[in-house]
XYZ file of C-alpha atoms in Angstrom:
655
model
C 92.568 90.419 78.482
C 89.564 89.802 76.253
C 86.052 89.165 77.415
C 85.773 85.576 78.547
C 82.016 85.454 78.176
C 80.705 87.471 75.264
C 77.214 87.429 73.813
C 75.733 89.712 71.194
C 71.968 90.041 71.294
C 69.621 92.387 69.512
C 67.312 94.462 71.690
C 64.412 96.716 70.735
C 65.229 100.300 69.808
C 62.433 102.711 70.618
C 61.912 104.923 67.593
C 59.951 108.119 68.171
C 60.721 109.507 64.732
C 63.568 109.287 62.271
C 65.635 111.579 64.460
C 64.944 110.293 67.995
C 66.405 107.190 69.578
C 66.332 105.666 73.046
C 68.966 103.516 74.742
C 68.392 101.991 78.173
C 70.695 100.377 80.694
C 70.408 96.597 81.208
C 68.436 97.093 84.437
C 66.157 99.641 82.775
C 66.856 102.416 85.291
C 68.955 104.667 83.066
C 67.709 105.947 79.741
C 69.490 107.960 77.087
C 67.400 109.892 74.608
C 69.354 110.898 71.525
C 68.169 113.549 69.083
C 69.799 113.956 65.661
C 67.924 117.019 64.358
C 69.010 119.756 63.872
C 72.190 118.495 65.567
C 73.046 115.522 67.697
C 72.224 115.853 71.385
C 71.710 113.560 74.352
C 69.606 113.643 77.492
C 69.825 111.304 80.481
C 66.968 109.976 82.621
C 66.820 107.736 85.680
C 63.533 106.105 86.679
C 61.878 108.398 84.111
C 63.216 111.461 85.944
C 65.354 113.732 83.786
C 68.852 114.062 85.236
C 70.034 116.426 82.501
C 68.752 118.740 79.845
C 69.586 117.946 76.240
C 73.277 118.621 75.497
C 74.888 118.959 72.047
C 77.596 116.743 70.535
C 79.670 117.959 67.595
C 83.175 117.680 66.178
C 84.671 120.093 63.651
C 87.017 118.499 61.083
C 89.123 120.605 58.743
C 87.924 120.407 55.157
C 84.985 118.168 56.031
C 82.719 120.194 58.282
C 80.968 119.867 61.607
C 80.123 116.269 62.445
C 76.862 116.181 64.353
C 75.418 119.288 62.680
C 72.396 118.449 60.483
C 73.444 114.807 60.119
C 71.855 112.306 57.774
C 71.449 108.996 59.590
C 72.086 106.099 57.222
C 71.922 103.180 59.629
C 71.627 102.250 63.290
C 72.863 99.096 64.993
C 71.964 97.880 68.469
C 73.281 95.087 70.608
C 73.603 93.817 74.140
C 76.890 92.553 75.541
C 77.091 90.238 78.538
C 80.721 89.560 79.312
C 83.487 89.303 81.849
C 86.825 91.084 81.625
C 89.825 89.681 83.440
C 92.328 92.518 83.914
C 96.037 91.803 83.741
C 96.542 93.835 86.921
C 93.875 93.297 89.575
C 93.461 96.850 90.769
C 89.976 96.296 92.222
C 89.207 92.730 91.281
C 90.299 89.666 89.351
C 87.284 89.868 87.052
C 84.859 92.584 86.040
C 81.309 92.143 84.822
C 80.986 93.841 81.431
C 77.272 94.192 80.703
C 75.834 96.966 78.576
C 73.471 97.959 75.789
C 74.893 99.770 72.785
C 73.594 101.933 69.984
C 75.686 102.814 66.934
C 74.505 105.622 64.668
C 76.170 105.726 61.243
C 75.838 108.970 59.345
C 76.332 110.116 55.785
C 79.874 111.303 55.269
C 81.720 108.343 56.839
C 81.317 109.151 60.507
C 79.111 108.187 63.422
C 78.585 107.918 67.161
C 78.475 105.016 69.580
C 76.444 105.214 72.785
C 76.660 102.711 75.625
C 74.457 102.296 78.663
C 75.646 100.352 81.689
C 73.733 100.023 84.942
C 76.467 102.258 86.384
C 76.393 105.038 83.802
C 76.430 106.008 80.138
C 79.051 106.984 77.582
C 79.425 108.126 73.994
C 82.205 108.539 71.440
C 82.726 109.646 67.833
C 84.171 107.403 65.152
C 85.280 108.261 61.615
C 86.020 106.237 58.486
C 87.911 108.746 56.378
C 90.563 107.550 53.965
C 93.149 110.234 54.764
C 94.458 111.708 57.975
C 92.460 114.589 59.401
C 92.812 117.700 61.519
C 90.299 118.123 64.336
C 89.588 121.801 64.869
C 87.146 121.592 67.761
C 84.740 119.399 69.699
C 81.548 120.334 71.518
C 81.072 118.664 74.884
C 78.339 119.832 77.229
C 76.891 118.700 80.545
C 73.601 120.249 81.580
C 72.447 118.767 84.875
C 68.984 119.333 86.309
C 68.512 120.267 89.963
C 72.258 120.487 90.525
C 73.141 121.243 94.142
C 76.947 121.305 94.047
C 80.132 119.990 92.488
C 83.324 118.421 93.698
C 85.350 120.523 91.285
C 89.143 120.208 90.742
C 89.654 123.835 89.786
C 92.793 124.608 87.773
C 94.763 127.743 86.912
C 95.619 126.657 83.382
C 96.308 123.767 81.047
C 99.965 123.549 82.146
C 99.438 121.626 85.356
C 100.426 118.591 87.427
C 96.672 118.092 87.996
C 97.268 117.946 91.747
C 94.138 119.687 92.944
C 91.727 119.704 95.799
C 88.130 118.955 94.984
C 86.402 122.206 95.897
C 82.779 122.002 96.942
C 81.211 124.655 94.744
C 77.631 125.707 94.187
C 76.449 125.898 90.571
C 76.423 129.701 90.678
C 80.087 129.713 91.714
C 81.249 128.052 88.481
C 81.427 130.506 85.614
C 83.346 130.522 82.337
C 86.552 131.611 84.123
C 86.552 128.554 86.428
C 88.269 125.716 84.576
C 88.792 122.212 85.921
C 90.540 119.014 85.023
C 88.793 115.647 85.190
C 87.177 113.857 86.871
C 84.533 116.144 88.358
C 81.542 115.064 90.430
C 78.086 116.660 90.260
C 75.619 116.253 93.106
C 71.944 116.503 92.181
C 68.842 116.443 94.316
C 67.804 113.127 95.899
C 71.443 112.165 96.421
C 72.117 111.370 92.753
C 75.726 111.895 91.744
C 77.167 111.997 88.231
C 80.910 111.724 87.742
C 82.363 113.122 84.509
C 85.530 111.704 83.034
C 86.963 110.232 79.831
C 88.775 107.090 78.780
C 90.572 105.535 75.807
C 92.363 108.834 75.312
C 94.683 108.253 72.346
C 96.385 110.703 69.961
C 93.995 113.449 71.077
C 94.004 116.169 73.744
C 92.446 115.639 77.151
C 89.036 116.984 78.027
C 88.734 119.801 80.599
C 85.725 121.706 81.892
C 84.554 125.240 82.500
C 81.310 126.807 83.619
C 78.794 128.641 81.481
C 77.988 131.994 83.098
C 77.410 130.335 86.464
C 73.986 129.077 85.431
C 72.432 125.907 86.820
C 75.708 124.020 87.015
C 75.982 123.747 83.218
C 79.481 122.872 82.027
C 81.193 122.891 78.666
C 84.244 121.023 77.453
C 87.478 122.866 76.766
C 90.689 121.414 75.372
C 94.391 122.264 75.378
C 94.978 123.073 71.740
C 98.001 121.843 69.866
C 101.173 123.608 71.050
C 102.464 126.126 68.522
C 105.611 127.165 70.370
C 107.335 125.336 73.214
C 109.963 126.832 75.501
C 112.368 124.438 77.158
C 113.097 125.321 80.771
C 115.801 123.184 82.319
C 115.763 119.401 82.242
C 112.044 118.892 82.843
C 109.844 121.658 81.489
C 108.679 122.077 77.908
C 106.053 124.753 78.300
C 103.732 125.961 75.514
C 103.904 129.719 74.996
C 101.322 129.750 72.230
C 98.864 127.258 70.806
C 97.359 126.540 67.406
C 93.700 127.092 66.593
C 93.098 123.335 66.222
C 93.023 120.458 68.724
C 94.811 117.662 66.873
C 96.623 117.175 63.584
C 97.565 114.199 61.401
C 94.907 112.123 63.165
C 94.139 108.801 61.515
C 91.045 109.202 59.400
C 89.689 105.830 60.425
C 89.540 105.653 64.195
C 87.455 105.949 67.338
C 87.780 108.981 69.590
C 87.844 109.097 73.404
C 84.805 107.995 75.356
C 82.894 110.692 77.242
C 81.707 109.109 80.491
C 78.848 109.951 82.864
C 78.933 107.622 85.867
C 75.656 107.666 87.769
C 75.162 106.631 91.385
C 72.084 106.820 93.574
C 74.311 106.078 96.569
C 77.815 107.422 97.070
C 79.045 103.948 97.930
C 78.286 102.788 94.368
C 81.049 104.994 92.941
C 83.695 103.026 94.828
C 83.349 99.958 92.620
C 82.496 101.586 89.296
C 84.934 100.293 86.664
C 83.516 101.855 83.507
C 86.699 103.898 82.844
C 88.649 100.627 82.694
C 86.040 98.630 80.767
C 85.745 101.230 78.003
C 89.492 101.402 77.404
C 91.221 99.385 74.704
C 92.253 95.874 75.878
C 95.873 95.001 76.571
C 98.354 95.076 73.709
C 100.924 93.044 75.673
C 100.817 89.453 74.435
C 102.631 87.951 77.422
C 102.227 90.101 80.536
C 103.628 87.505 82.956
C 106.618 89.741 83.733
C 104.373 92.533 85.092
C 104.633 92.353 88.876
C 102.662 94.813 91.025
C 103.944 95.371 94.525
C 104.964 97.757 97.258
C 107.880 100.148 97.226
C 110.169 101.638 99.825
C 110.354 105.259 98.679
C 113.206 107.611 99.472
C 112.105 111.131 98.500
C 109.325 111.945 100.970
C 111.404 111.036 104.034
C 114.440 112.835 102.558
C 116.599 109.731 103.144
C 116.544 110.617 106.819
C 117.888 107.611 108.727
C 119.110 107.305 112.285
C 120.959 104.610 114.215
C 123.234 103.823 111.273
C 127.013 104.074 110.992
C 127.097 105.945 107.677
C 126.072 109.398 106.518
C 122.559 109.009 105.112
C 121.945 110.490 101.690
C 122.115 109.649 98.020
C 124.854 107.058 98.254
C 125.399 103.318 98.003
C 125.238 102.592 101.735
C 121.888 104.346 102.147
C 120.235 102.558 99.277
C 121.602 99.225 100.446
C 119.881 99.984 103.736
C 116.624 100.615 101.862
C 117.094 97.327 100.015
C 117.656 95.499 103.293
C 114.518 97.073 104.724
C 112.485 96.065 101.667
C 113.818 92.505 101.724
C 113.159 92.065 105.448
C 109.561 93.187 105.055
C 108.550 91.550 101.808
C 108.528 94.723 99.716
C 109.140 94.122 96.045
C 110.894 97.360 95.078
C 112.794 100.463 96.084
C 112.766 103.736 94.147
C 115.773 105.913 93.531
C 114.075 109.271 93.156
C 115.556 112.578 92.048
C 119.276 112.910 92.744
C 120.647 109.520 91.674
C 121.946 111.052 88.427
C 122.192 114.328 86.569
C 118.517 114.746 85.541
C 119.559 116.173 82.191
C 122.137 113.435 81.519
C 120.782 110.119 82.747
C 124.023 108.215 82.150
C 125.854 110.460 84.606
C 125.312 108.752 87.959
C 126.406 110.779 90.991
C 129.872 109.709 92.262
C 128.564 108.660 95.689
C 126.402 105.962 94.122
C 127.852 102.737 92.709
C 124.984 101.491 90.578
C 126.739 98.266 89.576
C 127.226 97.352 93.226
C 123.721 98.431 94.206
C 122.106 96.533 91.346
C 123.949 93.351 92.284
C 122.930 93.809 95.916
C 119.271 94.295 95.017
C 119.310 91.192 92.837
C 120.900 89.183 95.646
C 118.200 90.327 98.063
C 115.328 89.858 95.607
C 114.417 93.549 95.567
C 113.856 95.354 92.280
C 115.013 98.891 91.548
C 112.870 101.604 89.957
C 114.520 104.797 88.711
C 113.074 108.307 88.672
C 113.626 110.296 85.449
C 112.291 113.456 83.868
C 110.050 112.898 80.860
C 112.145 115.115 78.630
C 115.443 113.392 79.390
C 114.151 109.839 79.059
C 112.378 110.719 75.821
C 115.660 111.897 74.334
C 117.965 109.387 75.980
C 115.952 106.184 76.213
C 118.027 104.264 73.693
C 121.246 105.624 75.186
C 120.267 104.616 78.728
C 118.705 101.274 77.815
C 121.937 99.211 77.943
C 122.496 100.326 81.540
C 118.860 99.683 82.451
C 119.326 96.116 81.238
C 122.739 95.739 82.879
C 121.361 96.896 86.226
C 118.183 94.823 85.764
C 116.068 97.918 86.404
C 112.423 96.930 86.863
C 110.737 100.207 86.046
C 110.755 103.955 85.611
C 109.035 106.732 87.505
C 108.596 109.438 84.858
C 107.920 112.959 86.075
C 106.971 116.538 85.145
C 104.903 116.075 81.970
C 102.333 118.660 83.181
C 100.312 118.634 79.959
C 97.718 116.580 78.110
C 97.612 118.202 74.688
C 97.798 115.840 71.705
C 101.582 115.909 71.595
C 101.920 114.908 75.250
C 99.241 112.215 75.049
C 101.269 110.744 72.186
C 104.290 110.765 74.487
C 102.546 108.668 77.151
C 101.619 106.032 74.601
C 105.049 106.061 72.982
C 106.788 105.595 76.322
C 104.339 102.923 77.504
C 104.993 100.908 74.363
C 108.772 101.330 74.544
C 108.843 100.292 78.170
C 106.595 97.316 77.541
C 108.921 96.122 74.783
C 111.782 96.227 77.291
C 109.870 94.788 80.278
C 109.852 98.020 82.250
C 107.084 99.028 84.636
C 105.899 102.628 84.624
C 104.674 105.099 87.226
C 103.739 108.467 85.720
C 104.153 111.528 87.965
C 103.444 115.135 87.083
C 100.693 113.383 85.162
C 97.164 113.847 83.954
C 94.423 111.563 85.296
C 94.275 107.908 84.169
C 92.383 107.676 80.886
C 92.569 104.011 79.926
C 96.297 103.725 79.230
C 96.790 101.277 82.112
C 94.425 98.760 80.538
C 95.989 98.928 77.087
C 99.527 98.935 78.489
C 99.230 97.177 81.881
C 102.927 97.765 82.570
C 101.699 101.283 83.469
C 100.916 100.488 87.087
C 100.104 103.889 88.533
C 99.696 107.617 87.989
C 100.062 110.605 90.235
C 97.740 113.379 89.046
C 96.582 113.662 92.640
C 97.163 116.034 95.521
C 99.049 113.451 97.541
C 101.164 113.028 100.636
C 104.232 114.714 99.148
C 102.428 118.017 99.739
C 102.753 117.569 103.495
C 106.362 118.695 103.157
C 105.270 122.229 102.202
C 101.474 122.600 102.534
C 101.248 125.454 105.063
C 97.481 125.703 104.481
C 96.899 122.125 105.701
C 94.957 121.171 102.591
C 96.391 117.636 102.526
C 93.967 116.595 105.234
C 91.440 113.845 106.058
C 88.556 115.615 104.333
C 90.567 115.658 101.121
C 91.493 112.013 101.656
C 87.867 110.900 101.947
C 86.935 112.846 98.802
C 89.503 111.185 96.530
C 87.888 107.698 96.436
C 84.757 109.218 94.853
C 86.546 111.518 92.415
C 90.125 111.074 91.242
C 90.395 107.381 92.164
C 87.355 106.418 90.090
C 89.385 107.281 86.984
C 92.115 104.757 87.807
C 95.135 103.955 89.995
C 96.331 106.781 92.208
C 99.908 107.151 93.453
C 99.099 109.167 96.559
C 102.219 107.715 98.286
C 100.872 107.029 101.806
C 102.661 105.640 104.820
C 103.485 108.384 107.346
C 104.431 107.087 110.797
C 104.470 110.599 112.265
C 100.813 111.597 112.530
C 99.204 114.749 113.889
C 95.874 116.314 114.624
C 95.189 119.573 112.824
C 96.369 122.018 115.497
C 99.622 120.121 116.106
C 100.734 119.790 112.494
C 103.178 121.757 110.381
C 105.012 120.908 107.150
C 108.581 119.632 107.300
C 111.215 118.482 104.806
C 113.282 116.311 107.119
C 110.576 114.936 109.419
C 107.316 115.139 107.453
C 104.081 114.034 109.090
C 100.538 113.344 107.959
C 97.355 115.078 109.007
C 95.096 112.510 110.655
C 95.564 109.529 112.915
C 97.814 106.510 112.572
C 94.797 104.352 111.750
C 93.700 106.851 109.100
C 97.117 106.384 107.521
C 96.972 102.580 107.683
C 93.486 102.596 106.177
C 94.816 104.352 103.058
C 96.428 101.043 102.090
C 93.005 99.407 101.876
C 91.001 102.367 100.581
C 93.455 103.907 98.098
C 94.230 101.944 94.927
C 97.690 101.759 93.409
C 99.167 98.483 92.142
C 102.579 100.073 92.755
C 101.943 101.223 96.313
C 104.512 103.292 98.207
C 105.760 103.154 101.763
C 106.708 106.809 101.935
C 108.311 107.054 105.357
C 111.845 106.331 106.486
C 112.833 102.751 107.355
C 113.928 104.210 110.689
C 110.392 105.337 111.493
C 108.859 102.047 110.393
C 111.253 100.045 112.565
C 110.119 102.089 115.560
C 106.531 101.016 114.812
C 106.699 97.219 114.457
C 102.944 96.613 114.730
C 102.139 99.098 111.968
C 105.015 97.798 109.885
C 103.741 94.243 110.217
C 100.413 95.365 108.764
C 102.061 97.358 105.958
C 104.389 94.519 105.040
C 101.430 92.183 104.463
C 98.692 94.359 102.985
C 98.470 93.755 99.199
C 98.611 96.353 96.450
C 96.170 94.432 94.196
C 92.895 92.705 95.013
C 90.673 89.800 94.012
C 87.389 91.397 95.100
C 86.215 94.782 96.315
C 83.063 95.365 98.359
C 82.079 98.938 99.168
C 80.495 98.967 102.631
C 79.455 102.506 103.562
C 80.394 105.944 102.304
C 79.494 109.591 101.887
C 81.740 111.571 99.544
C 83.884 114.035 101.470
C 82.763 112.668 104.849
C 83.768 109.042 105.277
C 84.465 105.801 103.427
C 84.518 102.110 104.379
C 85.549 99.340 102.031
C 86.428 95.625 102.119
C 88.854 93.895 99.786
C 89.937 90.305 99.362
C 93.585 89.424 98.805
C 94.876 86.649 96.556
C 95.544 84.472 99.622
C 91.876 84.678 100.607
C 92.260 87.126 103.494
C 89.840 90.008 103.722
C 90.968 93.532 104.625
C 88.632 96.271 105.856
C 89.536 99.938 105.755
C 87.581 102.958 106.958
C 88.469 106.639 107.074
C 86.650 109.746 108.304
C 87.111 113.475 107.860
C 87.587 115.774 110.861
C 84.279 114.553 112.300
C 84.553 111.617 114.736
C 82.310 108.740 113.637
C 81.239 105.264 114.591
C 80.302 102.997 111.687
C 78.609 99.612 111.932
C 80.116 97.574 109.113
C 78.096 94.605 107.905
C 80.095 91.447 107.089
C 77.472 89.597 105.073
C 79.883 89.757 102.139
C 81.980 87.067 103.894
C 81.385 83.407 103.067
C 79.553 81.644 105.883
C 81.779 80.628 108.763
C 83.870 81.807 111.669
C 86.750 84.264 111.361
C 89.632 85.561 113.381
C 89.678 89.349 113.247
C 92.768 91.457 113.841
C 92.145 95.175 113.933
C 93.731 98.572 114.488
C 91.487 101.311 115.866
C 92.007 104.873 117.044
C 93.046 105.006 120.691
C 91.059 106.790 123.343
C 93.446 109.758 123.146
C 93.778 109.860 119.360
C 91.862 113.138 119.266
C 94.878 114.733 120.994
C 97.686 112.345 120.047
C 97.050 111.156 116.505
C 99.548 108.300 116.890
C 97.470 106.685 119.628
C 95.892 103.406 118.506
C 94.833 100.006 119.811
C 95.764 96.709 118.174
C 93.477 93.814 119.056
C 92.298 90.380 117.950
C 89.028 88.506 118.356
C 86.515 86.281 116.585
C 83.396 86.961 114.533
C 80.997 85.098 112.255
C 79.927 86.056 108.759
C 77.051 88.501 109.066
C 78.223 90.022 112.344
C 78.679 93.749 112.505
C 82.080 95.288 113.085
C 82.162 98.565 114.987
C 84.616 101.060 113.542
C 84.951 103.937 115.989
C 87.033 106.733 114.569
C 88.495 109.876 116.142
C 88.614 113.217 114.287
C 90.724 112.540 111.186
C 90.588 108.890 112.164
C 90.540 105.482 110.634
C 90.098 101.767 111.154
C 91.626 98.665 109.556
C 90.987 94.961 110.069
C 92.199 91.642 108.695
C 89.798 88.689 108.601
C 91.109 85.104 108.510
C 88.756 82.180 108.092
C 88.583 79.569 110.857
C 86.407 77.198 108.821
C 82.750 76.361 109.308
């Protein structure tokens, strides 16, 4: 939705010479210094301390030249915006403060740059005003931090990737030109300053990636997947580039804005948890009436391998099993079930497996008030959307889980937008798997509720190296999740400490305690949130199930309480019904946090909480479920075992 409060004000622009400009954040702490001679560059300061060295900005356009190289500045415009954005889907909050200062530099040759400074970070983007379509040959992106201590770096093997990576803690001298990474990446400087790099409003253009520069000082450069020259089709889901063109993007509109390059700055780790710049800088919603978009929770079949017990039918991909999932969802207030891979021939989406009567199942779901979401491969649905659409409407399918894209070159970015628009026109929700990181699409097309692009719980079915662990889990909120919604697919009811855990297809378990798992539903953000385990396992855990059946997937307010990236996180969120939920998670180090409740309105509250049991360090499923009373401003003690967690629900008792 549009800004509800929107003011444009002129503010002074410090002019050192005709080629130097300064832009400050509204609170005056951040300062961008922009140089336009001999080429455009930027440098970032905080409290007059340089956080970066000057870094170049250029874009090479076929037949036109290098934008940013020896530019002639014709005009500059400055303004301040004080506004409020009300997102269609309340991922973190029902409203977002949108306050920034902006500098626009217009250059000879019908192009320019826009810089924005928020209190939470800075950003820039190119724009062009050419009459004809253009070909972008290259873009220069550079990040040159000062006093860099380390990175949380999602190192990749190549551009063809699901972007499901761990965030490696690397020293600057460990990142050379051979070490590439997807976004976002997080730099840690001296004095605790962190700068998160990402992008947003990615449209009709390849995604930005990173690599080192000779392992010096933590300097990074941007690299891009160039336009695919040859594609080899492998089965029903892979279309893999075997060679690429020399250019980045072709037939690009000559008059347009390019993706924002974001640098989110935090003096405290906790500040990253509520930074919404990637959302604010994306294009507003194109859906005129979004009332049909319904976030919710999903009973998911794939992770638990449809493994049921205590039933009188053979569990598997068949009508009886999915009716059981629908019953489970209806009994526990879940809005959806997913039929993941196996419900049809993945290459021929109209060919439903014989064991599954979709007409009967669709009628049953409608009767029970539970929507159905179907898994499809990106290649098949792209080719067969119009062919499948009559059945999607007949079965009243609520959404699609689209999988295996594994690219973010220009052609694939176009696909995301094409599919988001098609699905919006037909009132279909979307969950992108095998996906690149969120880059603004979910604001422009809010029917896109979630993205994978994360090393999530599914890996516990095969991760022999135990990488899908609590330390990884308490890194994600400061890295991948800052970019946007994250379909990690939590919900394991079988939980293990590190030495007791092994991967399993039929009885998968999570690393970490039961309370660590419950806390994911408060800490991790996904408006289409999964319950990944089997209904059988949930029914054996009625107290945990009661919590999971009530915890929302969208929020009215978010308050970050305490956090250190990669060590622990504690966060509070308010639901639409006014209840407050607290979630805390730790890595393999046991911790006790004192959580301040001054964020609560004055008054008395009933508190219901789940905490790690006294034996949770040996038996990760050990927990205690208690109730009590507190007042606003009291401290809540969250004592967590190794790999542990804590969750609480706060209900007002009045003043």
